[in-house]
Short mmCIF file of N, CA and C in Angstrom, two decimals:
data_model
loop_
_atom_site.label_atom_id
_atom_site.label_comp_id
_atom_site.label_asym_id
_atom_site.label_seq_id
_atom_site.Cartn_x
_atom_site.Cartn_y
_atom_site.Cartn_z
N MET A 25 -3.72 -0.90 -19.18
CA MET A 25 -2.68 -0.70 -18.20
C MET A 25 -2.31 -2.03 -17.55
N ASN A 26 -3.31 -2.80 -17.09
CA ASN A 26 -3.11 -4.14 -16.55
C ASN A 26 -2.09 -4.23 -15.43
N LYS A 27 -2.04 -3.26 -14.58
CA LYS A 27 -1.18 -3.31 -13.40
C LYS A 27 -2.03 -3.73 -12.21
N ASN A 28 -1.47 -4.64 -11.42
CA ASN A 28 -2.18 -5.16 -10.24
C ASN A 28 -1.71 -4.44 -8.98
N LEU A 29 -2.67 -3.85 -8.28
CA LEU A 29 -2.35 -3.10 -7.08
C LEU A 29 -3.03 -3.75 -5.88
N LEU A 30 -2.39 -3.65 -4.72
CA LEU A 30 -2.96 -4.15 -3.47
C LEU A 30 -3.13 -2.97 -2.52
N VAL A 31 -4.33 -2.84 -1.99
CA VAL A 31 -4.66 -1.79 -1.02
C VAL A 31 -4.92 -2.46 0.33
N VAL A 32 -4.19 -2.01 1.36
CA VAL A 32 -4.29 -2.64 2.68
C VAL A 32 -4.71 -1.56 3.69
N ASP A 33 -5.87 -1.74 4.28
CA ASP A 33 -6.36 -0.80 5.29
C ASP A 33 -7.44 -1.49 6.10
N ASP A 34 -7.45 -1.26 7.42
CA ASP A 34 -8.47 -1.89 8.25
C ASP A 34 -9.81 -1.18 8.17
N SER A 35 -9.85 0.00 7.60
CA SER A 35 -11.10 0.74 7.45
C SER A 35 -11.79 0.37 6.14
N PRO A 36 -12.98 -0.25 6.22
CA PRO A 36 -13.68 -0.61 4.99
C PRO A 36 -13.96 0.61 4.10
N SER A 37 -14.27 1.76 4.71
CA SER A 37 -14.60 2.93 3.89
C SER A 37 -13.36 3.45 3.17
N VAL A 38 -12.20 3.43 3.83
CA VAL A 38 -10.97 3.88 3.16
C VAL A 38 -10.61 2.91 2.04
N ARG A 39 -10.69 1.60 2.33
CA ARG A 39 -10.40 0.61 1.28
C ARG A 39 -11.29 0.85 0.07
N GLN A 40 -12.57 1.09 0.33
CA GLN A 40 -13.53 1.29 -0.76
C GLN A 40 -13.21 2.55 -1.56
N MET A 41 -12.87 3.65 -0.87
CA MET A 41 -12.56 4.90 -1.58
C MET A 41 -11.28 4.77 -2.40
N VAL A 42 -10.26 4.18 -1.81
CA VAL A 42 -8.99 4.03 -2.52
C VAL A 42 -9.16 3.07 -3.70
N GLU A 43 -9.87 1.97 -3.47
CA GLU A 43 -10.11 1.00 -4.54
C GLU A 43 -10.84 1.67 -5.71
N ALA A 44 -11.89 2.44 -5.41
CA ALA A 44 -12.65 3.10 -6.47
C ALA A 44 -11.78 4.10 -7.24
N THR A 45 -10.95 4.82 -6.50
CA THR A 45 -10.05 5.79 -7.16
C THR A 45 -9.09 5.09 -8.11
N LEU A 46 -8.47 4.02 -7.63
CA LEU A 46 -7.47 3.33 -8.45
C LEU A 46 -8.12 2.59 -9.62
N LYS A 47 -9.28 1.99 -9.39
CA LYS A 47 -9.98 1.34 -10.51
C LYS A 47 -10.38 2.38 -11.55
N GLY A 48 -10.77 3.57 -11.08
CA GLY A 48 -11.10 4.66 -12.00
C GLY A 48 -9.90 5.08 -12.85
N GLY A 49 -8.70 4.82 -12.33
CA GLY A 49 -7.47 5.12 -13.06
C GLY A 49 -7.06 3.98 -13.99
N GLY A 50 -7.86 2.93 -14.02
CA GLY A 50 -7.59 1.84 -14.95
C GLY A 50 -6.78 0.69 -14.36
N TYR A 51 -6.59 0.68 -13.06
CA TYR A 51 -5.80 -0.37 -12.43
C TYR A 51 -6.69 -1.51 -11.93
N GLN A 52 -6.10 -2.70 -11.83
CA GLN A 52 -6.77 -3.83 -11.20
C GLN A 52 -6.40 -3.78 -9.72
N VAL A 53 -7.39 -3.86 -8.86
CA VAL A 53 -7.16 -3.64 -7.44
C VAL A 53 -7.71 -4.80 -6.61
N LYS A 54 -6.89 -5.25 -5.67
CA LYS A 54 -7.32 -6.22 -4.66
C LYS A 54 -7.13 -5.53 -3.31
N THR A 55 -7.93 -5.92 -2.33
CA THR A 55 -7.82 -5.29 -1.01
C THR A 55 -7.58 -6.32 0.07
N ALA A 56 -7.01 -5.85 1.17
CA ALA A 56 -6.81 -6.67 2.37
C ALA A 56 -7.10 -5.80 3.57
N LYS A 57 -7.58 -6.44 4.66
CA LYS A 57 -8.02 -5.68 5.83
C LYS A 57 -6.91 -5.44 6.86
N ASP A 58 -5.77 -6.11 6.70
CA ASP A 58 -4.64 -5.88 7.61
C ASP A 58 -3.37 -6.47 6.99
N GLY A 59 -2.27 -6.22 7.65
CA GLY A 59 -0.99 -6.67 7.11
C GLY A 59 -0.87 -8.18 6.99
N ARG A 60 -1.45 -8.89 7.95
CA ARG A 60 -1.36 -10.36 7.91
C ARG A 60 -2.07 -10.90 6.67
N GLU A 61 -3.29 -10.41 6.43
CA GLU A 61 -4.03 -10.86 5.25
C GLU A 61 -3.28 -10.48 3.97
N ALA A 62 -2.73 -9.27 3.94
CA ALA A 62 -1.98 -8.83 2.76
C ALA A 62 -0.77 -9.72 2.51
N LEU A 63 -0.05 -10.03 3.58
CA LEU A 63 1.14 -10.88 3.42
C LEU A 63 0.76 -12.26 2.89
N ASP A 64 -0.34 -12.81 3.41
CA ASP A 64 -0.81 -14.11 2.90
C ASP A 64 -1.13 -14.03 1.41
N ILE A 65 -1.79 -12.96 0.99
CA ILE A 65 -2.13 -12.79 -0.42
C ILE A 65 -0.87 -12.64 -1.26
N CYS A 66 0.10 -11.88 -0.75
CA CYS A 66 1.33 -11.61 -1.51
C CYS A 66 2.21 -12.86 -1.66
N ARG A 67 1.99 -13.85 -0.81
CA ARG A 67 2.76 -15.09 -0.93
C ARG A 67 2.37 -15.87 -2.18
N THR A 68 1.15 -15.63 -2.68
CA THR A 68 0.69 -16.38 -3.85
C THR A 68 0.41 -15.50 -5.07
N THR A 69 0.37 -14.19 -4.87
CA THR A 69 0.06 -13.28 -5.97
C THR A 69 1.08 -12.16 -5.98
N LYS A 70 1.59 -11.84 -7.18
CA LYS A 70 2.55 -10.75 -7.32
C LYS A 70 1.80 -9.47 -7.72
N PHE A 71 2.03 -8.41 -6.97
CA PHE A 71 1.43 -7.11 -7.26
C PHE A 71 2.51 -6.15 -7.78
N ASP A 72 2.07 -5.17 -8.54
CA ASP A 72 2.98 -4.16 -9.09
C ASP A 72 3.14 -2.98 -8.14
N PHE A 73 2.28 -2.90 -7.13
CA PHE A 73 2.26 -1.76 -6.22
C PHE A 73 1.45 -2.16 -5.00
N VAL A 74 1.92 -1.75 -3.82
CA VAL A 74 1.17 -2.01 -2.58
C VAL A 74 1.03 -0.69 -1.84
N LEU A 75 -0.21 -0.36 -1.48
CA LEU A 75 -0.51 0.82 -0.67
C LEU A 75 -1.03 0.32 0.66
N THR A 76 -0.35 0.68 1.75
CA THR A 76 -0.76 0.15 3.05
C THR A 76 -0.92 1.23 4.11
N ASP A 77 -1.90 1.02 4.96
CA ASP A 77 -2.07 1.83 6.16
C ASP A 77 -0.96 1.44 7.14
N GLN A 78 -0.71 2.26 8.13
CA GLN A 78 0.27 1.92 9.16
C GLN A 78 -0.39 1.21 10.34
N ASN A 79 -1.39 1.83 10.91
CA ASN A 79 -1.99 1.32 12.15
C ASN A 79 -3.16 0.39 11.83
N MET A 80 -2.91 -0.91 11.98
CA MET A 80 -3.94 -1.92 11.70
C MET A 80 -3.80 -3.05 12.72
N PRO A 81 -4.89 -3.76 12.98
CA PRO A 81 -4.78 -4.92 13.88
C PRO A 81 -4.01 -6.05 13.20
N ASN A 82 -3.53 -6.97 14.00
CA ASN A 82 -2.83 -8.19 13.55
C ASN A 82 -1.43 -7.93 13.02
N MET A 83 -1.27 -7.04 12.05
CA MET A 83 0.06 -6.69 11.54
C MET A 83 0.00 -5.27 10.99
N ASP A 84 0.90 -4.39 11.47
CA ASP A 84 0.89 -3.01 11.00
C ASP A 84 1.60 -2.88 9.65
N GLY A 85 1.52 -1.68 9.10
CA GLY A 85 2.06 -1.45 7.76
C GLY A 85 3.58 -1.60 7.68
N LEU A 86 4.30 -1.12 8.68
CA LEU A 86 5.76 -1.22 8.63
C LEU A 86 6.22 -2.67 8.73
N THR A 87 5.53 -3.45 9.55
CA THR A 87 5.88 -4.88 9.63
C THR A 87 5.58 -5.56 8.30
N LEU A 88 4.46 -5.19 7.68
CA LEU A 88 4.15 -5.73 6.35
C LEU A 88 5.25 -5.37 5.36
N ILE A 89 5.67 -4.12 5.36
CA ILE A 89 6.70 -3.68 4.41
C ILE A 89 8.00 -4.45 4.64
N LYS A 90 8.42 -4.58 5.89
CA LYS A 90 9.64 -5.34 6.19
C LYS A 90 9.51 -6.78 5.70
N SER A 91 8.33 -7.38 5.91
CA SER A 91 8.11 -8.76 5.50
C SER A 91 8.14 -8.89 3.98
N LEU A 92 7.53 -7.92 3.29
CA LEU A 92 7.53 -7.96 1.81
C LEU A 92 8.93 -7.75 1.26
N ARG A 93 9.67 -6.82 1.85
CA ARG A 93 11.04 -6.56 1.36
C ARG A 93 11.93 -7.79 1.52
N ALA A 94 11.59 -8.66 2.47
CA ALA A 94 12.37 -9.88 2.67
C ALA A 94 12.07 -10.94 1.60
N MET A 95 11.01 -10.71 0.83
CA MET A 95 10.63 -11.64 -0.24
C MET A 95 11.24 -11.14 -1.55
N SER A 96 11.94 -11.98 -2.28
CA SER A 96 12.61 -11.54 -3.50
C SER A 96 11.64 -10.94 -4.50
N ALA A 97 10.41 -11.43 -4.57
CA ALA A 97 9.42 -10.93 -5.52
C ALA A 97 9.03 -9.48 -5.22
N TYR A 98 9.25 -9.02 -4.00
CA TYR A 98 8.85 -7.66 -3.61
C TYR A 98 10.04 -6.75 -3.30
N ALA A 99 11.21 -7.18 -3.67
CA ALA A 99 12.40 -6.38 -3.38
C ALA A 99 12.35 -5.01 -4.06
N ARG A 100 11.74 -4.93 -5.25
CA ARG A 100 11.72 -3.68 -6.01
C ARG A 100 10.31 -3.14 -6.26
N VAL A 101 9.31 -3.75 -5.70
CA VAL A 101 7.93 -3.30 -5.88
C VAL A 101 7.69 -2.04 -5.05
N PRO A 102 7.08 -0.99 -5.65
CA PRO A 102 6.78 0.21 -4.86
C PRO A 102 5.80 -0.10 -3.73
N LEU A 103 6.20 0.28 -2.52
CA LEU A 103 5.38 0.08 -1.32
C LEU A 103 5.18 1.45 -0.68
N ILE A 104 3.95 1.94 -0.71
CA ILE A 104 3.63 3.28 -0.21
C ILE A 104 2.77 3.15 1.05
N VAL A 105 3.06 3.97 2.05
CA VAL A 105 2.27 4.02 3.27
C VAL A 105 1.26 5.16 3.15
N LEU A 106 -0.01 4.86 3.41
CA LEU A 106 -1.07 5.87 3.44
C LEU A 106 -1.64 5.84 4.85
N THR A 107 -1.38 6.88 5.63
CA THR A 107 -1.69 6.84 7.06
C THR A 107 -2.01 8.22 7.61
N THR A 108 -2.53 8.23 8.83
CA THR A 108 -2.73 9.50 9.53
C THR A 108 -1.45 9.94 10.22
N GLU A 109 -0.48 9.05 10.31
CA GLU A 109 0.81 9.36 10.95
C GLU A 109 1.59 10.32 10.06
N ALA A 110 1.90 11.51 10.58
CA ALA A 110 2.57 12.51 9.75
C ALA A 110 3.92 12.96 10.31
N SER A 111 4.36 12.35 11.40
CA SER A 111 5.61 12.82 12.03
C SER A 111 6.83 12.40 11.21
N ASP A 112 7.87 13.21 11.30
CA ASP A 112 9.12 12.88 10.60
C ASP A 112 9.71 11.58 11.14
N ALA A 113 9.51 11.33 12.44
CA ALA A 113 10.04 10.10 13.04
C ALA A 113 9.39 8.87 12.42
N MET A 114 8.07 8.92 12.22
CA MET A 114 7.38 7.77 11.61
C MET A 114 7.78 7.62 10.15
N LYS A 115 7.93 8.73 9.45
CA LYS A 115 8.36 8.65 8.04
C LYS A 115 9.75 8.03 7.95
N ALA A 116 10.62 8.37 8.91
CA ALA A 116 11.97 7.79 8.93
C ALA A 116 11.90 6.29 9.19
N LYS A 117 10.99 5.88 10.09
CA LYS A 117 10.81 4.45 10.34
C LYS A 117 10.31 3.75 9.08
N GLY A 118 9.42 4.42 8.36
CA GLY A 118 8.92 3.85 7.11
C GLY A 118 10.02 3.67 6.09
N LYS A 119 10.85 4.67 5.97
CA LYS A 119 11.96 4.59 5.02
C LYS A 119 12.92 3.47 5.42
N ALA A 120 13.21 3.38 6.72
CA ALA A 120 14.10 2.32 7.21
C ALA A 120 13.51 0.93 6.96
N ALA A 121 12.18 0.83 7.02
CA ALA A 121 11.52 -0.47 6.78
C ALA A 121 11.53 -0.85 5.30
N GLY A 122 11.73 0.15 4.43
CA GLY A 122 11.77 -0.14 3.01
C GLY A 122 10.64 0.48 2.22
N ALA A 123 9.88 1.40 2.86
CA ALA A 123 8.78 2.06 2.15
C ALA A 123 9.33 2.93 1.02
N THR A 124 8.64 2.92 -0.09
CA THR A 124 9.02 3.75 -1.23
C THR A 124 8.59 5.20 -0.99
N GLY A 125 7.46 5.37 -0.32
CA GLY A 125 6.95 6.71 -0.08
C GLY A 125 5.95 6.72 1.05
N TRP A 126 5.47 7.93 1.38
CA TRP A 126 4.61 8.11 2.54
C TRP A 126 3.57 9.15 2.17
N MET A 127 2.30 8.82 2.30
CA MET A 127 1.22 9.75 2.04
C MET A 127 0.36 9.86 3.31
N VAL A 128 -0.12 11.08 3.58
CA VAL A 128 -0.89 11.32 4.79
C VAL A 128 -2.37 11.44 4.44
N LYS A 129 -3.22 10.75 5.24
CA LYS A 129 -4.67 10.83 5.08
C LYS A 129 -5.15 12.18 5.59
N PRO A 130 -6.23 12.71 5.10
CA PRO A 130 -7.05 12.13 4.03
C PRO A 130 -6.32 12.25 2.69
N PHE A 131 -6.54 11.28 1.84
CA PHE A 131 -5.82 11.29 0.58
C PHE A 131 -6.57 12.09 -0.47
N ASP A 132 -5.79 12.66 -1.38
CA ASP A 132 -6.33 13.39 -2.53
C ASP A 132 -6.32 12.40 -3.70
N PRO A 133 -7.49 12.03 -4.22
CA PRO A 133 -7.54 11.03 -5.29
C PRO A 133 -6.63 11.36 -6.48
N LYS A 134 -6.60 12.62 -6.87
CA LYS A 134 -5.76 13.02 -8.01
C LYS A 134 -4.28 12.79 -7.69
N LYS A 135 -3.87 13.17 -6.48
CA LYS A 135 -2.47 13.00 -6.07
C LYS A 135 -2.13 11.51 -5.98
N LEU A 136 -3.06 10.70 -5.45
CA LEU A 136 -2.81 9.26 -5.35
C LEU A 136 -2.56 8.67 -6.74
N LEU A 137 -3.39 9.04 -7.71
CA LEU A 137 -3.21 8.53 -9.07
C LEU A 137 -1.89 9.01 -9.67
N GLU A 138 -1.50 10.24 -9.35
CA GLU A 138 -0.21 10.76 -9.84
C GLU A 138 0.95 9.95 -9.25
N VAL A 139 0.86 9.66 -7.96
CA VAL A 139 1.93 8.90 -7.30
C VAL A 139 2.02 7.49 -7.90
N VAL A 140 0.88 6.86 -8.05
CA VAL A 140 0.87 5.49 -8.60
C VAL A 140 1.45 5.50 -10.02
N ALA A 141 1.02 6.45 -10.84
CA ALA A 141 1.52 6.52 -12.22
C ALA A 141 3.03 6.75 -12.25
N LYS A 142 3.52 7.49 -11.28
CA LYS A 142 4.96 7.80 -11.23
C LYS A 142 5.80 6.58 -10.86
N VAL A 143 5.31 5.76 -9.93
CA VAL A 143 6.14 4.66 -9.42
C VAL A 143 5.86 3.30 -10.06
N VAL A 144 4.70 3.15 -10.70
CA VAL A 144 4.37 1.86 -11.32
C VAL A 144 4.77 1.91 -12.78
N ARG A 145 5.55 0.94 -13.18
CA ARG A 145 5.97 0.90 -14.58
C ARG A 145 5.57 -0.40 -15.22
#
């Protein structure tokens, strides 16, 4: 498959679970603990997919998405939010920021792999 994915979450346990799920699906996975670290990584490495939490210290997920969308390399990369935020208002903010999709925690590993397979080409 050889697709590179970035998982961004301030929770070490969530990062670990998501990373294990995606690696089990055959993907190469890198992780970041917040939006700022993810943005720094994305400046030097191109990913095929980014999964980000919304509420994180230093830089939240929507700010990360806006920042990535401003980079030509990430204009068309699928950016999915994985968060506890489930309100329609937050989903609308995500869409306005440029998010490709929105998933609510706790995540279903099978559904996550289905979403990734659907949007990563």
